PDB file of C-alpha atoms and ligand atoms in Angstrom:
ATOM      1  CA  UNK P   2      -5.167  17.405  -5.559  1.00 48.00           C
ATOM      2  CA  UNK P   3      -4.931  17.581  -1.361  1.00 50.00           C
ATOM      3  CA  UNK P   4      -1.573  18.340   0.184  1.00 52.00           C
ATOM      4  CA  UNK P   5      -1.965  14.939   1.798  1.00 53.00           C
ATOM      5  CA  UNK P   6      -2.466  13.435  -1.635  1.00 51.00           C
ATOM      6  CA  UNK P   7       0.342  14.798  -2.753  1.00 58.00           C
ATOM      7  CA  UNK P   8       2.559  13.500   0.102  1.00 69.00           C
ATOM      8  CA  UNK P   9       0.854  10.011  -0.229  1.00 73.00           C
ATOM      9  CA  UNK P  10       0.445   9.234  -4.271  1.00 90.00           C
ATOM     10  CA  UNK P  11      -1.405   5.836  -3.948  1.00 92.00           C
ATOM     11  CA  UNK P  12      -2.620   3.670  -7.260  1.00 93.00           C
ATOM     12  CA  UNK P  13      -4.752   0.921  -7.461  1.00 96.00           C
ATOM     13  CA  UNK P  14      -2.860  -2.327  -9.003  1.00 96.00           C
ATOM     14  CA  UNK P  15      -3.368  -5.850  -9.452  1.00 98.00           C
ATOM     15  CA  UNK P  16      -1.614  -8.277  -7.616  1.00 98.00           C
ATOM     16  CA  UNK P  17      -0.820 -12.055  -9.376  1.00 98.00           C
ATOM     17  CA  UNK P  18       0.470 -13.965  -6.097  1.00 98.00           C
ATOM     18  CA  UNK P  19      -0.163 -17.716  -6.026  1.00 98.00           C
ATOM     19  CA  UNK P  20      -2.340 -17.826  -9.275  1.00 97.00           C
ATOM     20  CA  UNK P  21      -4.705 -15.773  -7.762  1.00 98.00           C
ATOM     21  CA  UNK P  22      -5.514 -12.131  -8.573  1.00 98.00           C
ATOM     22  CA  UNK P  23      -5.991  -9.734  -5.932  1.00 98.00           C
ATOM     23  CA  UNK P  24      -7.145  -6.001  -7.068  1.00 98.00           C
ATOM     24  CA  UNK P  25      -5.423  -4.099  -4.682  1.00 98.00           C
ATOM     25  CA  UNK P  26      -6.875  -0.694  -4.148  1.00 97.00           C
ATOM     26  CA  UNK P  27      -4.936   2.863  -2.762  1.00 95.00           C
ATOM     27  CA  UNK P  28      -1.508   1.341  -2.609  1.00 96.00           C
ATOM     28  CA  UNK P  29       1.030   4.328  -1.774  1.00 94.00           C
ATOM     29  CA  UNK P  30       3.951   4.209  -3.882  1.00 92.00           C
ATOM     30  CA  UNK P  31       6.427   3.242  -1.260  1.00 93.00           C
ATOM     31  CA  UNK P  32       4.728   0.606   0.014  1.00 97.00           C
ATOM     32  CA  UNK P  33       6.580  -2.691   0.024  1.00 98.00           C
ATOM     33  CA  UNK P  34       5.624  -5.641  -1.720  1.00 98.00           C
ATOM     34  CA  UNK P  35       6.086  -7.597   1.347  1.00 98.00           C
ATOM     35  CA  UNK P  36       3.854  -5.209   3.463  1.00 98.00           C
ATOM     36  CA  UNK P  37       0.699  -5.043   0.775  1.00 98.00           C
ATOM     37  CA  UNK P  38       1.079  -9.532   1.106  1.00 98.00           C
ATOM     38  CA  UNK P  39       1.171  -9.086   4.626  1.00 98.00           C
ATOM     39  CA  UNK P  40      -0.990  -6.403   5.453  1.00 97.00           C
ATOM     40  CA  UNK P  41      -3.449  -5.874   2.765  1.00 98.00           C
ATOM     41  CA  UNK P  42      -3.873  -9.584   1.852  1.00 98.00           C
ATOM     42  CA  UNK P  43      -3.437 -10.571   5.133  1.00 98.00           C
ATOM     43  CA  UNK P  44      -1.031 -13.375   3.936  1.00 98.00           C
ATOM     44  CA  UNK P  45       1.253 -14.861   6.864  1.00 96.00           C
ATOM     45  CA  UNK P  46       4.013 -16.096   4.890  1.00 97.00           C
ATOM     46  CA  UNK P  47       6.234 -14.382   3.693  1.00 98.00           C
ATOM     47  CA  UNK P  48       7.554 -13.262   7.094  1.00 97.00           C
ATOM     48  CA  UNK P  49       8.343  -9.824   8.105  1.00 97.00           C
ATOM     49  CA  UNK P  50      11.970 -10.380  10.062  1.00 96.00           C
ATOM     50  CA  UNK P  51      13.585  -7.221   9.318  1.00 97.00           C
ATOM     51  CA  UNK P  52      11.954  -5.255   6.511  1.00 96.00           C
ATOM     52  CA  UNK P  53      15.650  -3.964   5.339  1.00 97.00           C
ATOM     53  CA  UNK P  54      16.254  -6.757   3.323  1.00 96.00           C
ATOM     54  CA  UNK P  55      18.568  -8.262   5.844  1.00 96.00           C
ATOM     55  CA  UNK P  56      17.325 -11.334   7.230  1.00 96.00           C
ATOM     56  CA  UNK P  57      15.910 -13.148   4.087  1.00 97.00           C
ATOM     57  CA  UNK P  58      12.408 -14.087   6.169  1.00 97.00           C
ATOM     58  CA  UNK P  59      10.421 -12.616   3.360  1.00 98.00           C
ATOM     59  CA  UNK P  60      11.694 -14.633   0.204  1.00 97.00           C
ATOM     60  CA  UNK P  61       9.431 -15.167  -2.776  1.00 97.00           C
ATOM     61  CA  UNK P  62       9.704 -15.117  -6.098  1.00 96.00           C
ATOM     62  CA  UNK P  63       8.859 -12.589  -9.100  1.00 97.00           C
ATOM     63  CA  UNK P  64       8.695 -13.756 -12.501  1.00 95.00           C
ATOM     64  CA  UNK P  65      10.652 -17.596 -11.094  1.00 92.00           C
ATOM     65  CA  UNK P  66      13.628 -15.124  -9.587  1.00 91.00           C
ATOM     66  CA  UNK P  67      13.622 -15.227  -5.997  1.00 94.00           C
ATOM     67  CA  UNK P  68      13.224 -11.674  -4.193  1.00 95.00           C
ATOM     68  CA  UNK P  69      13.438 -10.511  -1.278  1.00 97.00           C
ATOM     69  CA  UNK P  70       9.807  -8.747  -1.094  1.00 98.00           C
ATOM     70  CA  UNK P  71      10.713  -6.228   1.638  1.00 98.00           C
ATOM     71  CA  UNK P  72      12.604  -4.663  -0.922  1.00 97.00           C
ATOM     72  CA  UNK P  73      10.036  -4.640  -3.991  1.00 98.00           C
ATOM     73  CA  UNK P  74       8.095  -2.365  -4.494  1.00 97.00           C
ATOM     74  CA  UNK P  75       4.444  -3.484  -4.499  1.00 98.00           C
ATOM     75  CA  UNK P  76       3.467  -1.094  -7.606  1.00 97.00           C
ATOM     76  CA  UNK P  77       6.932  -2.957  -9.257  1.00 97.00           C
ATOM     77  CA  UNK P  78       5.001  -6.273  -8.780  1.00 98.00           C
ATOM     78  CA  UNK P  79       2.285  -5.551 -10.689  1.00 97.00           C
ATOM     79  CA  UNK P  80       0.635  -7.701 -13.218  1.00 93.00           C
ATOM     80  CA  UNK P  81       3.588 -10.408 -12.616  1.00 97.00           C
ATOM     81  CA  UNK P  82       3.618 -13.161 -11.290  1.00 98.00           C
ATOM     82  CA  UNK P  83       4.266 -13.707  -7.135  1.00 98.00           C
ATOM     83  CA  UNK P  84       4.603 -16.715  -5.575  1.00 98.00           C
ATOM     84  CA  UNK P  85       4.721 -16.896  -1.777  1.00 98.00           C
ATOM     85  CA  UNK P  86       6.080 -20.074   0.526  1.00 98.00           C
ATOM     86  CA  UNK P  87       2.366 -21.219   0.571  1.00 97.00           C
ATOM     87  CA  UNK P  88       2.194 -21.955  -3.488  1.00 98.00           C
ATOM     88  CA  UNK P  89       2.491 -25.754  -4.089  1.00 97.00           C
ATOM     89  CA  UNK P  90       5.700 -25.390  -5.390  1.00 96.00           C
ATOM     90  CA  UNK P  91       7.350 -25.336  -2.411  1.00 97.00           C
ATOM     91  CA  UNK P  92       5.160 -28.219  -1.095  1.00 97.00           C
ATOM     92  CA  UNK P  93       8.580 -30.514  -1.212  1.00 97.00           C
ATOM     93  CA  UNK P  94      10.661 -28.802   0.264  1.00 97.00           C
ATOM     94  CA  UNK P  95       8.225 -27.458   3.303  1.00 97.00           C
ATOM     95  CA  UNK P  96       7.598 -30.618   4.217  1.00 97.00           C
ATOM     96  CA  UNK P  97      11.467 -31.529   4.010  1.00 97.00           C
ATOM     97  CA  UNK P  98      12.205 -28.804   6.548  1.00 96.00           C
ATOM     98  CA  UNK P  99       9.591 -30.190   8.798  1.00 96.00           C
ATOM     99  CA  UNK P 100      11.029 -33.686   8.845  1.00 96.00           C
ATOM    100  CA  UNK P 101      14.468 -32.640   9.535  1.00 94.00           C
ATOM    101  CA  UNK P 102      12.871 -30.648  12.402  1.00 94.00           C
ATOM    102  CA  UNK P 103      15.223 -27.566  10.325  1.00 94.00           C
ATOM    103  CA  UNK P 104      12.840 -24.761  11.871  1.00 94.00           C
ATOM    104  CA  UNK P 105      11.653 -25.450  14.976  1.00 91.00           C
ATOM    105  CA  UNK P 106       9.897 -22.131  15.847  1.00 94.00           C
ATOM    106  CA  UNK P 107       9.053 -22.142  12.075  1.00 94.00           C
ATOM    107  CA  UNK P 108       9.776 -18.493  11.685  1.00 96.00           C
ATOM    108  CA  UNK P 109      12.650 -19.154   9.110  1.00 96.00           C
ATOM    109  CA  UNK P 110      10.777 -22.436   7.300  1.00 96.00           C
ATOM    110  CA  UNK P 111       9.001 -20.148   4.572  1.00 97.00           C
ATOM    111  CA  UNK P 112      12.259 -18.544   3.492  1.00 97.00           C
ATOM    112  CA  UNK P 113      13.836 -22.417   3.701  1.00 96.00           C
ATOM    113  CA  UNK P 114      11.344 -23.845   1.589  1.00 97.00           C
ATOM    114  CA  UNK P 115      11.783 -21.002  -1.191  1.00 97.00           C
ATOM    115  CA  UNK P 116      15.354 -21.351  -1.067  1.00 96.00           C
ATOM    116  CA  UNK P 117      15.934 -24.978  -1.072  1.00 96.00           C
ATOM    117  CA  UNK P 118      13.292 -25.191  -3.837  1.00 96.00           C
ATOM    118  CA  UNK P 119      15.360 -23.200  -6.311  1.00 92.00           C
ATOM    119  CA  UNK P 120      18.663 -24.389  -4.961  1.00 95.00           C
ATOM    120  CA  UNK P 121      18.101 -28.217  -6.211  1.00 95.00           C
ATOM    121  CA  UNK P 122      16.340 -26.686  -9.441  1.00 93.00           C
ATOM    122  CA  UNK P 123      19.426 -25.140 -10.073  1.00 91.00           C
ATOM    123  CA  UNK P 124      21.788 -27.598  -9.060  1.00 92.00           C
ATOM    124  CA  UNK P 125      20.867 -31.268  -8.252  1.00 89.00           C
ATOM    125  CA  UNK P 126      23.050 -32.838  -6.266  1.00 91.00           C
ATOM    126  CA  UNK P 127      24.849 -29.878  -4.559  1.00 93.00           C
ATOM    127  CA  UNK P 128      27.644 -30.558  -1.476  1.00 91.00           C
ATOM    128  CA  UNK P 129      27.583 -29.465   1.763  1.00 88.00           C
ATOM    129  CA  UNK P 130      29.426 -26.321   0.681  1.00 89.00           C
ATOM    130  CA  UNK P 131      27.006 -25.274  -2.057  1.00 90.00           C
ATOM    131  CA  UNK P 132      24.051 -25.865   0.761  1.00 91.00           C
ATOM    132  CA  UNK P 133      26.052 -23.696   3.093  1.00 87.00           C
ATOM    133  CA  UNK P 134      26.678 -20.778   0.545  1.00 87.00           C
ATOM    134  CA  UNK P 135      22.655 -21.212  -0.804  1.00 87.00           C
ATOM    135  CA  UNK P 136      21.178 -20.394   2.338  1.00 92.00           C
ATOM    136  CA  UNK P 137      23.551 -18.032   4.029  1.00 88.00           C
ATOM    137  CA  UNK P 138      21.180 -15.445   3.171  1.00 91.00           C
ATOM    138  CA  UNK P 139      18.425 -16.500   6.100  1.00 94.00           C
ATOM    139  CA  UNK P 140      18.786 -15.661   9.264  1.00 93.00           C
ATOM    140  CA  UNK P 141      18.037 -18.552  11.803  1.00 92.00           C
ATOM    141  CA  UNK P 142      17.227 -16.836  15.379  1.00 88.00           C
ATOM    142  CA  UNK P 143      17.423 -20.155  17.001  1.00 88.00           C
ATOM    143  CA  UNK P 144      20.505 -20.854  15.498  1.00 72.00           C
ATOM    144  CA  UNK P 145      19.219 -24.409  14.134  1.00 67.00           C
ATOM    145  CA  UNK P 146      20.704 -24.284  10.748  1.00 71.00           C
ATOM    146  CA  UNK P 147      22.719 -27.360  11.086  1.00 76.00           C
ATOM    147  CA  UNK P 148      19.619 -29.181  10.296  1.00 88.00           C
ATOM    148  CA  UNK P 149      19.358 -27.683   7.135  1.00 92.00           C
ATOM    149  CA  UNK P 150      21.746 -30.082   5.643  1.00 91.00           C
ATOM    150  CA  UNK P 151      19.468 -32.478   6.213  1.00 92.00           C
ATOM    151  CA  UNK P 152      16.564 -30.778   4.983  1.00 94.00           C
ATOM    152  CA  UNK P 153      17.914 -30.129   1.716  1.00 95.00           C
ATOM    153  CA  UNK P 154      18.564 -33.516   1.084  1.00 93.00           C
ATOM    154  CA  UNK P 155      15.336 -35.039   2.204  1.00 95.00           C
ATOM    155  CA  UNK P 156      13.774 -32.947  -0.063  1.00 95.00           C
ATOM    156  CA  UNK P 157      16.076 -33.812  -2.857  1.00 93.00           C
ATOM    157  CA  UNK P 158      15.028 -37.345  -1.897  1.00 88.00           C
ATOM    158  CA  UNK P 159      11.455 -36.624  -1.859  1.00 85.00           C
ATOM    159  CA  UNK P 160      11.978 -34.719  -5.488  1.00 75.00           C
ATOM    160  CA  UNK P 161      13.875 -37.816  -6.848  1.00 69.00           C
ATOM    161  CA  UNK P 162      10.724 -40.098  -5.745  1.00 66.00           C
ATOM    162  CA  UNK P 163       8.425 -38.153  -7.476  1.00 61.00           C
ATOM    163  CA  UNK P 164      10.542 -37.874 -11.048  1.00 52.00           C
ATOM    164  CA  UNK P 165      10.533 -41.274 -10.661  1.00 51.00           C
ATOM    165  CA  UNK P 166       7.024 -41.426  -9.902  1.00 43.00           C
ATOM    166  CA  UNK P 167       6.061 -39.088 -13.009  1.00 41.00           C
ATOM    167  CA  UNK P 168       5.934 -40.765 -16.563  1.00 34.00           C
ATOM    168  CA  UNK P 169       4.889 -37.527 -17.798  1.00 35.00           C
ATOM    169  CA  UNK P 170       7.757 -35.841 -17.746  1.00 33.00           C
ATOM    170  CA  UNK P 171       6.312 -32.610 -19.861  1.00 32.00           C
ATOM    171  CA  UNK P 172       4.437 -31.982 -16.960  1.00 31.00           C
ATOM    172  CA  UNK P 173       5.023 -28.798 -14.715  1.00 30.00           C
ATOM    173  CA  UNK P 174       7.340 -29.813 -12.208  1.00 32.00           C
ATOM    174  CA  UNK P 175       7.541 -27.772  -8.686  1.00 32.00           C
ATOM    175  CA  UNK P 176       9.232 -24.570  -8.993  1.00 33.00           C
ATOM    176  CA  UNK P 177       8.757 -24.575 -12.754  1.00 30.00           C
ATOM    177  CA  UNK P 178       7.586 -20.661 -13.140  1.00 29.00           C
ATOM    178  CA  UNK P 179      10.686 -19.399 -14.829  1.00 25.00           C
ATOM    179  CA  UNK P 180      14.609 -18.648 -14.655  1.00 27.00           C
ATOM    180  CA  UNK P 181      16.234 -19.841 -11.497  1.00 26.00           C
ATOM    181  CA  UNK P 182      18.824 -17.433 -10.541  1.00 27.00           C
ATOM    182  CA  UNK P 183      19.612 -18.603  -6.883  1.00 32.00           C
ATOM    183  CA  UNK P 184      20.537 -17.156  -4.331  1.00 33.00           C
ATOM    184  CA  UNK P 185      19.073 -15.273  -1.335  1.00 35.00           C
ATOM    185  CA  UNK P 186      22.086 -12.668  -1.855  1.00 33.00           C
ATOM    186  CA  UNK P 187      20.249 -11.550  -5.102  1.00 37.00           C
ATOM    187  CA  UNK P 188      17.159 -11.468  -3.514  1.00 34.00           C
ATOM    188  CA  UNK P 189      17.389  -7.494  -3.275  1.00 35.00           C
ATOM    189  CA  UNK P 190      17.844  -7.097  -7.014  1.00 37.00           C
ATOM    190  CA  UNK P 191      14.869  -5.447  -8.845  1.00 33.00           C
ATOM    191  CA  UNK P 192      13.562  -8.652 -10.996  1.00 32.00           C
TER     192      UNK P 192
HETATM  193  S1  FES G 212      12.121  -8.991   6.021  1.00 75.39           S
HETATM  194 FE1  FES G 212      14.265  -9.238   6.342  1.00 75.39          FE
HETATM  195  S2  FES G 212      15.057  -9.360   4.295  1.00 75.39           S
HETATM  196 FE2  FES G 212      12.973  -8.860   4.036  1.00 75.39          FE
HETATM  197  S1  FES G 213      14.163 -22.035  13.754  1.00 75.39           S
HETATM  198 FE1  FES G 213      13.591 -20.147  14.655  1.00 75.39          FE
HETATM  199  S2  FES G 213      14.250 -18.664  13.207  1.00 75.39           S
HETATM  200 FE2  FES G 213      14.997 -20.512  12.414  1.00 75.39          FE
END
């Protein structure tokens, strides 16, 4: 083994993002999960706001559980199964954020739409308060998180139209991948 391999231990590993599988060759160890989306599947969302797991830009979620992916480890998402703001379970809600004009740079909209997906799966009808407390994890740097309010609740509209709409109601609903465990505060916590 090189001295330089030694320093940088890379494997090759299969990414699941999206229902998609991505073989993923010469990952180094320490690279995040957020970094091999961004930079080896050139994915734009998640975003990249702070790579400290500070600013909640880069939610997804691992196994249902949202995570922040700055902060997983891309070998620790392995063979599980990633879903990024783009997956059409977050369709609702990213087009909820774009009615209430809630990101208007867009920046923060990915991490909204991951959020407020899992925060009505876990609670239906939740107050002002519990809206408040759900998404205190994202940073908005255009300060336009009073529209968020609104947001949430036209996409709990727009989820109440289509349960109405669906006589199946076996069917896979959006956001139906696995254990909700809101919030952006446990985003950080290996899944
Ligand atoms: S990029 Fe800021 S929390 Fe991950
Ligand atoms: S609208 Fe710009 S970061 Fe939120």
């Amino acid at each position: 083994m090189t001295e330089s391999a030694m320093e940088w231990p890379a494997v090759g590993l299969t990414l699941r993002v999206d229902g998609h599988e991505y073989p993923v060759p010469q990952v180094w160890i320490g690279d995040s999960l957020l970094a091999v989306l961004r930079e080896r599947l050139d994915l734009d969302e998640p975003r990249d706001g702070c790579a400290v797991g500070e600013c909640g830009s880069c939610l997804v979620t691992l196994d249902g559980r949202p995570a922040a992916a700055c902060l997983v480890p891309a070998v620790a998402a392995a063979d599980r199964d990633v879903r990024t703001p783009q997956d059409a379970a977050f369709e609702t809600a990213r087009e909820a954020v774009a009615a209430a004009g809630a990101s208007p740079c867009g920046f923060c909209a990915p991490a909204l739409t991951v959020a407020i997906t899992h925060l009505l799966r876990r609670t239906a009808d939740p107050g002002p308060a519990a809206i408040r407390e759900a998404l205190a994890g994202i940073l908005c740097r255009c300060a336009e998180s009073g529209r968020w309010i609104e947001a949430v609740a036209r996409a709990r509209g727009a989820a109440g139209d289509d349960a109405d709409a669906d006589t199946d109601a076996s069917g896979p609903r959006p956001g139906d991948s696995g254990e909700i465990a809101m919030l952006v505060f446990e985003a950080g916590e290996p899944a």
